[in-house]
PDB file of C-alpha atoms and ligand atoms in Angstrom:
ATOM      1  CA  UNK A   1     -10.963 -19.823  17.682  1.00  0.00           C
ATOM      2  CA  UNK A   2      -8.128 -19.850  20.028  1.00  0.00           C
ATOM      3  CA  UNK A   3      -8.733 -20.249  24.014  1.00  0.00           C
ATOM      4  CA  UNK A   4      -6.932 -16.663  24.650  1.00  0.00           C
ATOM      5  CA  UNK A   5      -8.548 -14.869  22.304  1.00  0.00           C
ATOM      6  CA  UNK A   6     -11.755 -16.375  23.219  1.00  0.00           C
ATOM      7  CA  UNK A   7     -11.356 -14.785  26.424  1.00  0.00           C
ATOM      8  CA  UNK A   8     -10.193 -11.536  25.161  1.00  0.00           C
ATOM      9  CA  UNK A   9     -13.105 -11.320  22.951  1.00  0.00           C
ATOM     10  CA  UNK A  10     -15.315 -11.996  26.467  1.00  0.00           C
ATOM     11  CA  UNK A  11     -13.655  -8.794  27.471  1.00  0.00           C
ATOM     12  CA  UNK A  12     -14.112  -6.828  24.776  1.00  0.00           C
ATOM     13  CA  UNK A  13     -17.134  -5.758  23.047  1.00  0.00           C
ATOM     14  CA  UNK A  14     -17.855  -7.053  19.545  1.00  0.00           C
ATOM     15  CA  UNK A  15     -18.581  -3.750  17.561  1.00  0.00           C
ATOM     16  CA  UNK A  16     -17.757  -5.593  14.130  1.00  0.00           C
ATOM     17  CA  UNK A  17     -19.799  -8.640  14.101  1.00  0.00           C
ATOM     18  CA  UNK A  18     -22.117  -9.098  11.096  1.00  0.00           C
ATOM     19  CA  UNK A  19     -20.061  -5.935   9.427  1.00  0.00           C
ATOM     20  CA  UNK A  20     -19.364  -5.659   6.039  1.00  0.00           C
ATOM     21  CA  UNK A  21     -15.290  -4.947   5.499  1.00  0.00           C
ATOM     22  CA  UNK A  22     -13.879  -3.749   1.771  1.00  0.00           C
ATOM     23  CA  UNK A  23     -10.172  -4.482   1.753  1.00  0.00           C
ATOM     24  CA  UNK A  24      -7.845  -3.795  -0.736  1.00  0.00           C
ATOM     25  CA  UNK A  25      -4.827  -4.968  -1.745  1.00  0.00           C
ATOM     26  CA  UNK A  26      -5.786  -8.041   0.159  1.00  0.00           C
ATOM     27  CA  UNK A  27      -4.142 -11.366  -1.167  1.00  0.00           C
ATOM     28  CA  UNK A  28      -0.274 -10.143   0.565  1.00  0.00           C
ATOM     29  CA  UNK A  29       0.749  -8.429   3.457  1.00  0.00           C
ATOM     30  CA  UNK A  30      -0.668  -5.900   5.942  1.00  0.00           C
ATOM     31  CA  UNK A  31      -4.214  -6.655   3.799  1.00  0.00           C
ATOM     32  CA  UNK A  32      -3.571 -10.572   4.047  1.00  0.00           C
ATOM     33  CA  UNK A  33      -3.078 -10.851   7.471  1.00  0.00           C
ATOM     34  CA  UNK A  34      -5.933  -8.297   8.343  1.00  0.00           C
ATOM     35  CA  UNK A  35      -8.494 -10.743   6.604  1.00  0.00           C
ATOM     36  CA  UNK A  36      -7.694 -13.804   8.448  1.00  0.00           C
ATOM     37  CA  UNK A  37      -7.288 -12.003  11.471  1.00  0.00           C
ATOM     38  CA  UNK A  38     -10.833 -10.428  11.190  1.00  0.00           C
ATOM     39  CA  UNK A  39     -12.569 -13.737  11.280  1.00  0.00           C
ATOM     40  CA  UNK A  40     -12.317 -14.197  14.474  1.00  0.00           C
ATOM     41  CA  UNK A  41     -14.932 -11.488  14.803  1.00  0.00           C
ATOM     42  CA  UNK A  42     -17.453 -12.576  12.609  1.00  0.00           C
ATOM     43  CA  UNK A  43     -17.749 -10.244   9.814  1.00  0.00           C
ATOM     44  CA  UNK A  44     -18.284 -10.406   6.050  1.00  0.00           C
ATOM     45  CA  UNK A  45     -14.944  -9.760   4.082  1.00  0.00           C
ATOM     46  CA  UNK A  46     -15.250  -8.291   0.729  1.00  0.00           C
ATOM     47  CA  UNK A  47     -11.461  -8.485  -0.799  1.00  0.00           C
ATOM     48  CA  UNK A  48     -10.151  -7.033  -3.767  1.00  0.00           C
ATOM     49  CA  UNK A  49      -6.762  -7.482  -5.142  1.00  0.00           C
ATOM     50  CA  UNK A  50      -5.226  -7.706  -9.133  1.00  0.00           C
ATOM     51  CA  UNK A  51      -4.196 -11.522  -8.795  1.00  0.00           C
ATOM     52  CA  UNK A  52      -7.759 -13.730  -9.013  1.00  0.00           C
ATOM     53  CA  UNK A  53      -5.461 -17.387  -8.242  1.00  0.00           C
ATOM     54  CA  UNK A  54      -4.306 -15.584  -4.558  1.00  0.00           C
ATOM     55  CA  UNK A  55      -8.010 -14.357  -3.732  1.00  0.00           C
ATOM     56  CA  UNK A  56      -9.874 -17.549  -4.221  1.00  0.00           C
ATOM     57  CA  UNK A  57      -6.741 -19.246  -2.308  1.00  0.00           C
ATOM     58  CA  UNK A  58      -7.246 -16.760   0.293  1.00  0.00           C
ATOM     59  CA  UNK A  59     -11.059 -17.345  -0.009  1.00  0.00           C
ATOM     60  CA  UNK A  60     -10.656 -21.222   0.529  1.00  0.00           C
ATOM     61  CA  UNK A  61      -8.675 -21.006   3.580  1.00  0.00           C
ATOM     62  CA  UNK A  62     -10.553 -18.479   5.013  1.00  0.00           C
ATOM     63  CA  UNK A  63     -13.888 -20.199   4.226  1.00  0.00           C
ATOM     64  CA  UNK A  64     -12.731 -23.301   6.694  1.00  0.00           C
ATOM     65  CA  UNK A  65     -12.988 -20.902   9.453  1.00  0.00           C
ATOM     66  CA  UNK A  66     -16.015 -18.546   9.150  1.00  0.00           C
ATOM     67  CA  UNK A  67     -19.682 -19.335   8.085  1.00  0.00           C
ATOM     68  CA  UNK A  68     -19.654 -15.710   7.317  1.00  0.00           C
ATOM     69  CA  UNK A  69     -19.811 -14.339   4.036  1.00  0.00           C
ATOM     70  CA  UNK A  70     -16.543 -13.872   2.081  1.00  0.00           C
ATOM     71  CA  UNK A  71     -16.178 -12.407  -1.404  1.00  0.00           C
ATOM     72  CA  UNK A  72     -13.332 -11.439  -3.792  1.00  0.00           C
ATOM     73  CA  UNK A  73     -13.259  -9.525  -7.002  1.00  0.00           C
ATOM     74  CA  UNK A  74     -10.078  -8.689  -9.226  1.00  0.00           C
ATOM     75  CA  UNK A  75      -9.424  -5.448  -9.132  1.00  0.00           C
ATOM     76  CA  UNK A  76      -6.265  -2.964  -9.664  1.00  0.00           C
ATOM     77  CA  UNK A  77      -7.510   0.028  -8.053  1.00  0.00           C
ATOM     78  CA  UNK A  78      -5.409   1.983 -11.030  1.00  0.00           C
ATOM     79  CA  UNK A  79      -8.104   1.271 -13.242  1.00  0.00           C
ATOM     80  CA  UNK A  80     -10.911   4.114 -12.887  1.00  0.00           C
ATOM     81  CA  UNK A  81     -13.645   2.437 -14.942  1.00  0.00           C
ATOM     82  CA  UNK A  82     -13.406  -1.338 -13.264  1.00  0.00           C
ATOM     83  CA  UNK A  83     -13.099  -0.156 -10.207  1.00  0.00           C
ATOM     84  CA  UNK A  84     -16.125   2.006 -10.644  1.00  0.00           C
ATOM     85  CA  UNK A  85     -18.359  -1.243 -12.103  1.00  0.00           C
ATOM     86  CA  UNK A  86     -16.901  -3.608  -9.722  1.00  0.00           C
ATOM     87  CA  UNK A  87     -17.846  -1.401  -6.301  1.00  0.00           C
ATOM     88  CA  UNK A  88     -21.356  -0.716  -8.166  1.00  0.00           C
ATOM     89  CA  UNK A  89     -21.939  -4.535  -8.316  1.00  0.00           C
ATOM     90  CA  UNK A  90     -20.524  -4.925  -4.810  1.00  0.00           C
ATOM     91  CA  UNK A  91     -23.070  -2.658  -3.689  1.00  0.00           C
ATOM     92  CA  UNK A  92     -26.016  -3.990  -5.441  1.00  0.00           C
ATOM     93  CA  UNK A  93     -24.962  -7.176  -3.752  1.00  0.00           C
ATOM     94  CA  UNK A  94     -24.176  -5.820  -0.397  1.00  0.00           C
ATOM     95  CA  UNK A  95     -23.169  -2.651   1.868  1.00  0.00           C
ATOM     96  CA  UNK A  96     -19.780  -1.700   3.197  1.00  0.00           C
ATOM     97  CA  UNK A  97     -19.543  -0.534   6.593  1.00  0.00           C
ATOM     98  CA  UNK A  98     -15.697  -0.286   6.916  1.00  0.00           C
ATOM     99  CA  UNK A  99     -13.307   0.634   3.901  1.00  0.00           C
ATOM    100  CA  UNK A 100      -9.604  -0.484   4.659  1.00  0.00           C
ATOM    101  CA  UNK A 101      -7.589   1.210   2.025  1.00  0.00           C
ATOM    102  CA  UNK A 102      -4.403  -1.142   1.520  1.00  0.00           C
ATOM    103  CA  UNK A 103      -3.565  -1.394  -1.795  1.00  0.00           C
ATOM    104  CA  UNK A 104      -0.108   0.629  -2.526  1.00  0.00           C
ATOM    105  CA  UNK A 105       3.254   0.519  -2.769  1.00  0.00           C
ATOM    106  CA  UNK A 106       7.150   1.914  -3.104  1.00  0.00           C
ATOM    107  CA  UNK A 107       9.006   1.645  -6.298  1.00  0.00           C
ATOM    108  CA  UNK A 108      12.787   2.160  -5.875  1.00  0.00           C
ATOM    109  CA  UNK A 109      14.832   4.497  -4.191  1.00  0.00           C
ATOM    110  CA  UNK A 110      16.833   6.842  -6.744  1.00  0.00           C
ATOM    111  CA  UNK A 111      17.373  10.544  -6.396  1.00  0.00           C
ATOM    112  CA  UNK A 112      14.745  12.489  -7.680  1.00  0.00           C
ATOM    113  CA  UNK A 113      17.267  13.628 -10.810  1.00  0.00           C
ATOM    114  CA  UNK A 114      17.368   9.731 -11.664  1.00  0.00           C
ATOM    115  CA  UNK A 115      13.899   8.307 -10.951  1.00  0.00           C
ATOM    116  CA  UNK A 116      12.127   6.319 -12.883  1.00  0.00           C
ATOM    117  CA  UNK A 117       9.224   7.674 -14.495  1.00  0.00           C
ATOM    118  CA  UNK A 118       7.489   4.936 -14.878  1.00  0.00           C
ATOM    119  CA  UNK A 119       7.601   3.623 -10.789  1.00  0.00           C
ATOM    120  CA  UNK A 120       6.510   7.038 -10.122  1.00  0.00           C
ATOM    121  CA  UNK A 121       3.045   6.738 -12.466  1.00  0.00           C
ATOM    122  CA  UNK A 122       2.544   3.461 -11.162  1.00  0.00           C
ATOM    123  CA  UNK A 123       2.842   4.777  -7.384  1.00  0.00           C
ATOM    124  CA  UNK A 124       0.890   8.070  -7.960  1.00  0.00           C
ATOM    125  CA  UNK A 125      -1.800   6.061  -9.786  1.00  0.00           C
ATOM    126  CA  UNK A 126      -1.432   3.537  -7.284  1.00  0.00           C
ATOM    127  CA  UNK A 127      -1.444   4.931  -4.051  1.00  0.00           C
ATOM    128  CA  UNK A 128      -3.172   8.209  -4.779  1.00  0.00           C
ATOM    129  CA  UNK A 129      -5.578   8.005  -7.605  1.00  0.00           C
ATOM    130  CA  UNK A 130      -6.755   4.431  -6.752  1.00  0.00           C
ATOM    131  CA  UNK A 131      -6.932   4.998  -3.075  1.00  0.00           C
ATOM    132  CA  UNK A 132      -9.119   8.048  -4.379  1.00  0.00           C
ATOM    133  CA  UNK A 133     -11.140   5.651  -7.323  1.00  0.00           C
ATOM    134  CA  UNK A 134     -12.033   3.117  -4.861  1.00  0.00           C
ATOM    135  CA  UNK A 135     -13.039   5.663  -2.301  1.00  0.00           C
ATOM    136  CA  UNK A 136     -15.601   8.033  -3.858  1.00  0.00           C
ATOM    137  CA  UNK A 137     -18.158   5.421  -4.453  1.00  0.00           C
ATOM    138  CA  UNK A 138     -18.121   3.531  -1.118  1.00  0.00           C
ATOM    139  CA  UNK A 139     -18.020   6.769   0.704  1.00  0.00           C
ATOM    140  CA  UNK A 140     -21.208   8.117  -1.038  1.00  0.00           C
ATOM    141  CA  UNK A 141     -23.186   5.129  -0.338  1.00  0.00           C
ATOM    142  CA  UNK A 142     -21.839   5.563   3.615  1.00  0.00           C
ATOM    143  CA  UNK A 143     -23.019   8.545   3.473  1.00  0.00           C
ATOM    144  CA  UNK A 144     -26.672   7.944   1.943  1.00  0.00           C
ATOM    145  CA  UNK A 145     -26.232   4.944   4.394  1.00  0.00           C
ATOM    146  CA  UNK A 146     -25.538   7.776   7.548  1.00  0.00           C
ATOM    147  CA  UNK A 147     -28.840   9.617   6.436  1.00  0.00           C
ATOM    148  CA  UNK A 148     -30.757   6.837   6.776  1.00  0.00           C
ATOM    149  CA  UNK A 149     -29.599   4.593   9.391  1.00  0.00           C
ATOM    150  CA  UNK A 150     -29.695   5.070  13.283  1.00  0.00           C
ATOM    151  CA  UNK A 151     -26.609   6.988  14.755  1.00  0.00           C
ATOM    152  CA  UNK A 152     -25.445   3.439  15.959  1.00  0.00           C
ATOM    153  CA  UNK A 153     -24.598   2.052  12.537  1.00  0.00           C
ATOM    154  CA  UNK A 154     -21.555   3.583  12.136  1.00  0.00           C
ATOM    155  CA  UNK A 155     -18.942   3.421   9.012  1.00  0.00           C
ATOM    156  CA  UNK A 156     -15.010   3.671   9.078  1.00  0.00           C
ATOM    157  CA  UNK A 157     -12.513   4.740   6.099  1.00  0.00           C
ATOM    158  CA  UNK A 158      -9.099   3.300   7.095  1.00  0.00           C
ATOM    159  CA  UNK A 159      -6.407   5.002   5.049  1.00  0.00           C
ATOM    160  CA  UNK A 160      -2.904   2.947   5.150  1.00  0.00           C
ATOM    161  CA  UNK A 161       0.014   6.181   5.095  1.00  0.00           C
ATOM    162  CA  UNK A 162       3.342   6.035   6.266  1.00  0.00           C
ATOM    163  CA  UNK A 163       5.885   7.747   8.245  1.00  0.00           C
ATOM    164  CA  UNK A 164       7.184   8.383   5.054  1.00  0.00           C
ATOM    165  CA  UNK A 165       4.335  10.638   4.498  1.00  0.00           C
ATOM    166  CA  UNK A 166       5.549  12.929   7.267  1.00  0.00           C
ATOM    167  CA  UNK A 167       9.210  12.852   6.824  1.00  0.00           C
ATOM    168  CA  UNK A 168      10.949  12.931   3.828  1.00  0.00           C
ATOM    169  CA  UNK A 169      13.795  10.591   3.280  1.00  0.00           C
ATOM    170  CA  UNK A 170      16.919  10.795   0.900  1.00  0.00           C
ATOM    171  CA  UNK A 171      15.303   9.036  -2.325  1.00  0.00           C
ATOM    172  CA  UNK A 172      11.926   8.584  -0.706  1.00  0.00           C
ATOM    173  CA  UNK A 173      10.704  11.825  -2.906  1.00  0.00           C
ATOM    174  CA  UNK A 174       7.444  10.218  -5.177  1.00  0.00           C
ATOM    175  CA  UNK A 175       6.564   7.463  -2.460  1.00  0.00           C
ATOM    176  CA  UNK A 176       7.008   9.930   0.449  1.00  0.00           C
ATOM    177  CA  UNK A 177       4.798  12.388  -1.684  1.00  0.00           C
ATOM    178  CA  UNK A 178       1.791   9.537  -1.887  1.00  0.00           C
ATOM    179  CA  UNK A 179       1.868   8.890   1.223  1.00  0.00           C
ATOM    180  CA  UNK A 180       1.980  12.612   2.048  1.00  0.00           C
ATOM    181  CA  UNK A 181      -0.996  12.935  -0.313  1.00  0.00           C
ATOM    182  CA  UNK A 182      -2.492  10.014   1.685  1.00  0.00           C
ATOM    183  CA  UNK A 183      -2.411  11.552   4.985  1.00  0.00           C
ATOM    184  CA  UNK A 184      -3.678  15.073   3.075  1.00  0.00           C
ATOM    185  CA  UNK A 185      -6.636  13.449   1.993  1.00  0.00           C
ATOM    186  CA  UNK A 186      -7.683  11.626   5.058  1.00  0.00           C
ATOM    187  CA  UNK A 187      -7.605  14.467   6.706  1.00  0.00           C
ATOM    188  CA  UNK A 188      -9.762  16.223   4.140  1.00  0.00           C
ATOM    189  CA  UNK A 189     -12.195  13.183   4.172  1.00  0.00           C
ATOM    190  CA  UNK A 190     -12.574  13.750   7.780  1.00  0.00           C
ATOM    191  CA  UNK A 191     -13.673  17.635   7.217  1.00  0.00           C
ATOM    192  CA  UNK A 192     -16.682  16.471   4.626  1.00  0.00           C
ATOM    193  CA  UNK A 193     -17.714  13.779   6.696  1.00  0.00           C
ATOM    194  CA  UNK A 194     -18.126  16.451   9.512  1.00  0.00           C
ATOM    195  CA  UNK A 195     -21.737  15.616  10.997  1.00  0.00           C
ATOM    196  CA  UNK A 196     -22.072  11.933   9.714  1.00  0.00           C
ATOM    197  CA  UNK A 197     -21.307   9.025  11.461  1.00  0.00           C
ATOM    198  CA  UNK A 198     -18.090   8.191   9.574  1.00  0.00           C
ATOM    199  CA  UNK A 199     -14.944   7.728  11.182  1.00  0.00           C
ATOM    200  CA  UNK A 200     -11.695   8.029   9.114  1.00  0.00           C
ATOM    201  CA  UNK A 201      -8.586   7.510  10.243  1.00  0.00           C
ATOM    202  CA  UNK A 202      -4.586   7.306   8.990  1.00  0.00           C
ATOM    203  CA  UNK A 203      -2.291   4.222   9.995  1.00  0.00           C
ATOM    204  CA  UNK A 204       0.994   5.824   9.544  1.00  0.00           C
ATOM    205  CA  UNK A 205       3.360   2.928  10.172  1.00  0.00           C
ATOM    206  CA  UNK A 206       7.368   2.962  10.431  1.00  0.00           C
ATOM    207  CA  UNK A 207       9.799  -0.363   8.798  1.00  0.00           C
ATOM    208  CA  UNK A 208       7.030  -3.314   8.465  1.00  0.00           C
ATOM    209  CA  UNK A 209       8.548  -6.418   7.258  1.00  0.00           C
ATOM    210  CA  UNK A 210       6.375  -7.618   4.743  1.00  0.00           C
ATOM    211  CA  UNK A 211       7.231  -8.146   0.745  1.00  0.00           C
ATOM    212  CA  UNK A 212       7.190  -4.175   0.643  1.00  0.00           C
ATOM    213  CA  UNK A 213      10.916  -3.785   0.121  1.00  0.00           C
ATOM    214  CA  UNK A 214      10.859  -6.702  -2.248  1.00  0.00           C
ATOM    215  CA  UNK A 215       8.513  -5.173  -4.130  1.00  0.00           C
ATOM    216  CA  UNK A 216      10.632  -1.790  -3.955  1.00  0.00           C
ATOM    217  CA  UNK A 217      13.765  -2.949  -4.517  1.00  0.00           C
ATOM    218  CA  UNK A 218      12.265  -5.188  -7.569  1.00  0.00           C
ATOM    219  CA  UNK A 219      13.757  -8.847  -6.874  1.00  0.00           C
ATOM    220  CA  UNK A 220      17.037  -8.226  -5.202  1.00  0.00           C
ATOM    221  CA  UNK A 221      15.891 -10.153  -2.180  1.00  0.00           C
ATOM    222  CA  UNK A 222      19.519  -9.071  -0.785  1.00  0.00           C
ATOM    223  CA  UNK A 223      18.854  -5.269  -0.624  1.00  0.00           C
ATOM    224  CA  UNK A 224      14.884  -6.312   0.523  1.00  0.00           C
ATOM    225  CA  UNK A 225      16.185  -8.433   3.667  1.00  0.00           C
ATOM    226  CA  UNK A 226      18.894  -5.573   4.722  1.00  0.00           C
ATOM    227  CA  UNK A 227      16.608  -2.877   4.931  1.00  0.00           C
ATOM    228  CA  UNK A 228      15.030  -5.269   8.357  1.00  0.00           C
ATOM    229  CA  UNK A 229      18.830  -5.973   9.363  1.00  0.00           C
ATOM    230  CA  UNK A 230      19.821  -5.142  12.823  1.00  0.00           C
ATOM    231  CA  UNK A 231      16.702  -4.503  14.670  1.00  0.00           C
ATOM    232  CA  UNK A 232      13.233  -5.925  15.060  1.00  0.00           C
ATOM    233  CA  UNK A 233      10.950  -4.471  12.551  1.00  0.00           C
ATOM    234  CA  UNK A 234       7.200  -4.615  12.648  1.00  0.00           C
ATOM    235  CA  UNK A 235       5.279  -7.563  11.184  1.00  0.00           C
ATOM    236  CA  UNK A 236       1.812  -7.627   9.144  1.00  0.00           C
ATOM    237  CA  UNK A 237       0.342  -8.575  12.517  1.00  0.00           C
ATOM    238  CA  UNK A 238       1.509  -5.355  14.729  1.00  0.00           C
ATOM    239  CA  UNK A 239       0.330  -3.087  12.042  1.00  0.00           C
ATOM    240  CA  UNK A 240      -3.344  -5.707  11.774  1.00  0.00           C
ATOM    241  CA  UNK A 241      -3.443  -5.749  15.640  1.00  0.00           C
ATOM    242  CA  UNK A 242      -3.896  -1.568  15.418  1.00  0.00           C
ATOM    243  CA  UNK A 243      -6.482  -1.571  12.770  1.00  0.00           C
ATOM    244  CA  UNK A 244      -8.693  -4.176  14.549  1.00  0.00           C
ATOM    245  CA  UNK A 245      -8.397  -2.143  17.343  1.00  0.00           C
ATOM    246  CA  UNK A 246      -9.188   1.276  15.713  1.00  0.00           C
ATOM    247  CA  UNK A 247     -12.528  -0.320  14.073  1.00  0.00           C
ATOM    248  CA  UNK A 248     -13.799  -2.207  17.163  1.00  0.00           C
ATOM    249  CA  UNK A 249     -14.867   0.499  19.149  1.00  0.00           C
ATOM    250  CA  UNK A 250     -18.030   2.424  19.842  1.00  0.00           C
ATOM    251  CA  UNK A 251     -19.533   4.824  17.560  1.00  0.00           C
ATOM    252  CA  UNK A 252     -18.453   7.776  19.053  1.00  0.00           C
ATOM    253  CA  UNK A 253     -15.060   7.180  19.180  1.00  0.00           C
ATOM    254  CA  UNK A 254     -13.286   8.034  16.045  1.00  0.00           C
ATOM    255  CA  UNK A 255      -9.104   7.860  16.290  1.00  0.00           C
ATOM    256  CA  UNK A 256      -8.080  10.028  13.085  1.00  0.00           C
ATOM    257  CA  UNK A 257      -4.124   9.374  13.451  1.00  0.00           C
ATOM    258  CA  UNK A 258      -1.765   6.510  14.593  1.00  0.00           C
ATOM    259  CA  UNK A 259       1.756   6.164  14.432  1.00  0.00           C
ATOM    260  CA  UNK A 260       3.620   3.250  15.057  1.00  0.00           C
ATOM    261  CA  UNK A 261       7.003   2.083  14.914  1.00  0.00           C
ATOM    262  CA  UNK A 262       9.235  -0.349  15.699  1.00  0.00           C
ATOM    263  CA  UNK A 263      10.729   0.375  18.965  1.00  0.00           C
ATOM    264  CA  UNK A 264      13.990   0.631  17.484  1.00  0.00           C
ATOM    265  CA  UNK A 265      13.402   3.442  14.612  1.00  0.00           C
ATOM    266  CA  UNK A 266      11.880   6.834  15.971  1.00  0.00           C
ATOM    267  CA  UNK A 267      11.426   8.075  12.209  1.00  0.00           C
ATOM    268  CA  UNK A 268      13.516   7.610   9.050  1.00  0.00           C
ATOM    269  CA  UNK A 269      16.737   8.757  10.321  1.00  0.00           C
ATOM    270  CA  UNK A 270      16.513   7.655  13.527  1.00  0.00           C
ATOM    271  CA  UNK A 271      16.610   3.630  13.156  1.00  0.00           C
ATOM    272  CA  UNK A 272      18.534   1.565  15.722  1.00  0.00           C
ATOM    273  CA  UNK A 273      20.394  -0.983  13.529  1.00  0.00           C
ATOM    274  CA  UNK A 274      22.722  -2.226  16.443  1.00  0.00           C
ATOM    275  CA  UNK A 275      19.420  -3.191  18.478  1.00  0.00           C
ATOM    276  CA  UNK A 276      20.402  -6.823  17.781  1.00  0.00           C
ATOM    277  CA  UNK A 277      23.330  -7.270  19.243  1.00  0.00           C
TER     278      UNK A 277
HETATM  279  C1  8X3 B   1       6.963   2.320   4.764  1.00  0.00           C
HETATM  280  C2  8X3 B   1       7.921   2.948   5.695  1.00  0.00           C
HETATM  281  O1  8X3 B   1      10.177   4.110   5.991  1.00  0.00           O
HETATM  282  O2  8X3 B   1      10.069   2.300   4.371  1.00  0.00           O
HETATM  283  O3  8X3 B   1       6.005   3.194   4.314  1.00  0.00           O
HETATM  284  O4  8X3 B   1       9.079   4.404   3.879  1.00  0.00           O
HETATM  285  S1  8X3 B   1       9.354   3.473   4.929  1.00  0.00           S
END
């Protein structure tokens, strides 16, 4: 472990250590960077993700850094039955005390008229039905977990939206309705885990530069890199930096909502692309 964060870990409290954290969508990105960033406060990483190769990569590189435990599991969070099975054999295995809900994605940018129905299956199924799959199961053990365990041993659902899914932005329409959705149903998670010890909270982040416009814009790396043109966007690491931050604290403290965005975008419209000059 670095000397500096040594010393900011002296500072602040520890509320992870020995915890058990679910991530999905965990061998790229925001989910990636989150997982090696987490070792540094000793907890037990249970990752998911569709590509096995990536996860036991992952796995090896984070295994030279932690004695802690670390396990992965294939999984596309689409698929209702194996995500059922696979969290049921997590849980015989282990608990989960924090639930980071990564896994999702934009598919293209065409007008509603033009869409593709296809992306927008594959994003509703995706970022909606999955986030919802993966979620019913771990919260209902965290909640037979709440009845039984002291009022210190706290859980957390972290639910990844987007700015998109407050403002609506020319061609955004099925992605900007997911993440809409996600915000929607955070919110409702919150209300029926009124009087447990759950926390849930939204991440509702602006342009992070990460392979999510790649992904979007299906290989034309060109249209990918210009959507980051101009200004400095976030990185994995910002958007890491505020989860770490929203799990590591006491158990009474529960933040339900956090924007953040680039200094130099304010919301969709608003997006500063002279801020490199
Ligand atoms: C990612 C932010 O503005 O590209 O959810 O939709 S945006």
């Amino acid at each position: 472990m670095c000397r500096l964060l040594t010393n900011r870990l002296n500072f602040m409290k520890n509320y992870l250590k020995n915890k058990n954290i679910f991530i999905s969508g965990a061998t790229s990105g925001i989910g990636e960077k989150l997982a090696m960033d987490l070792i540094d406060y000793d907890v037990n990483l249970i990752l998911v993700a569709r590509n096995y190769k990536k996860l036991e990569n992952l796995k090896q590189s984070l295994g030279k850094k932690t004695n802690n435990k670390i396990s992965i599991f294939k999984l596309d969070v689409r698929h209702k039955k194996n995500v059922t099975t696979t969290i049921a054999q997590i849980l015989e295995k282990q608990p989960i005390d924090i639930l980071i809900n990564n896994a999702g994605l934009a598919l293209g940018i065409a007008k509603i008229y033009a869409g593709d129905m296809d992306n927008w299956d594959n994003m509703i199924d995706t970022n909606i039905k999955g986030l919802l799959y993966v979620s019913r199961p771990i919260i209902k053990h965290m909640v037979a977990k709440s009845n039984e365990n002291d009022k210190n041993n706290c859980s957390h659902i972290i639910n990844l939206g987007s700015v998109a899914g407050k403002i609506s932005y020319p061609g955004g329409n099925v992605y900007c309705a997911t993440k809409a959705a996600v915000h929607s149903i955070t919110d409702s998670m919150n209300a029926d885990l009124f009087a447990t010890n759950i926390k849930v909270t939204t991440i509702a982040p602006g342009a992070v530069e990460t392979n999510f416009s790649k992904i979007r814009f299906k290989g034309d790396d060109k249209k990918a890199d210009g959507v980051y043109d101009g200004f400095q966007p976030l990185v994995a690491e910002d958007i890491s930096n505020v989860i770490i931050n929203t799990i590591n604290t006491p158990p009474h403290v529960n933040i339900q909502y956090i924007d953040i965005m680039p200094t130099a975008q304010r919301n969709p419209y608003l997006l500063d692309k002279n801020n490199i000059k």
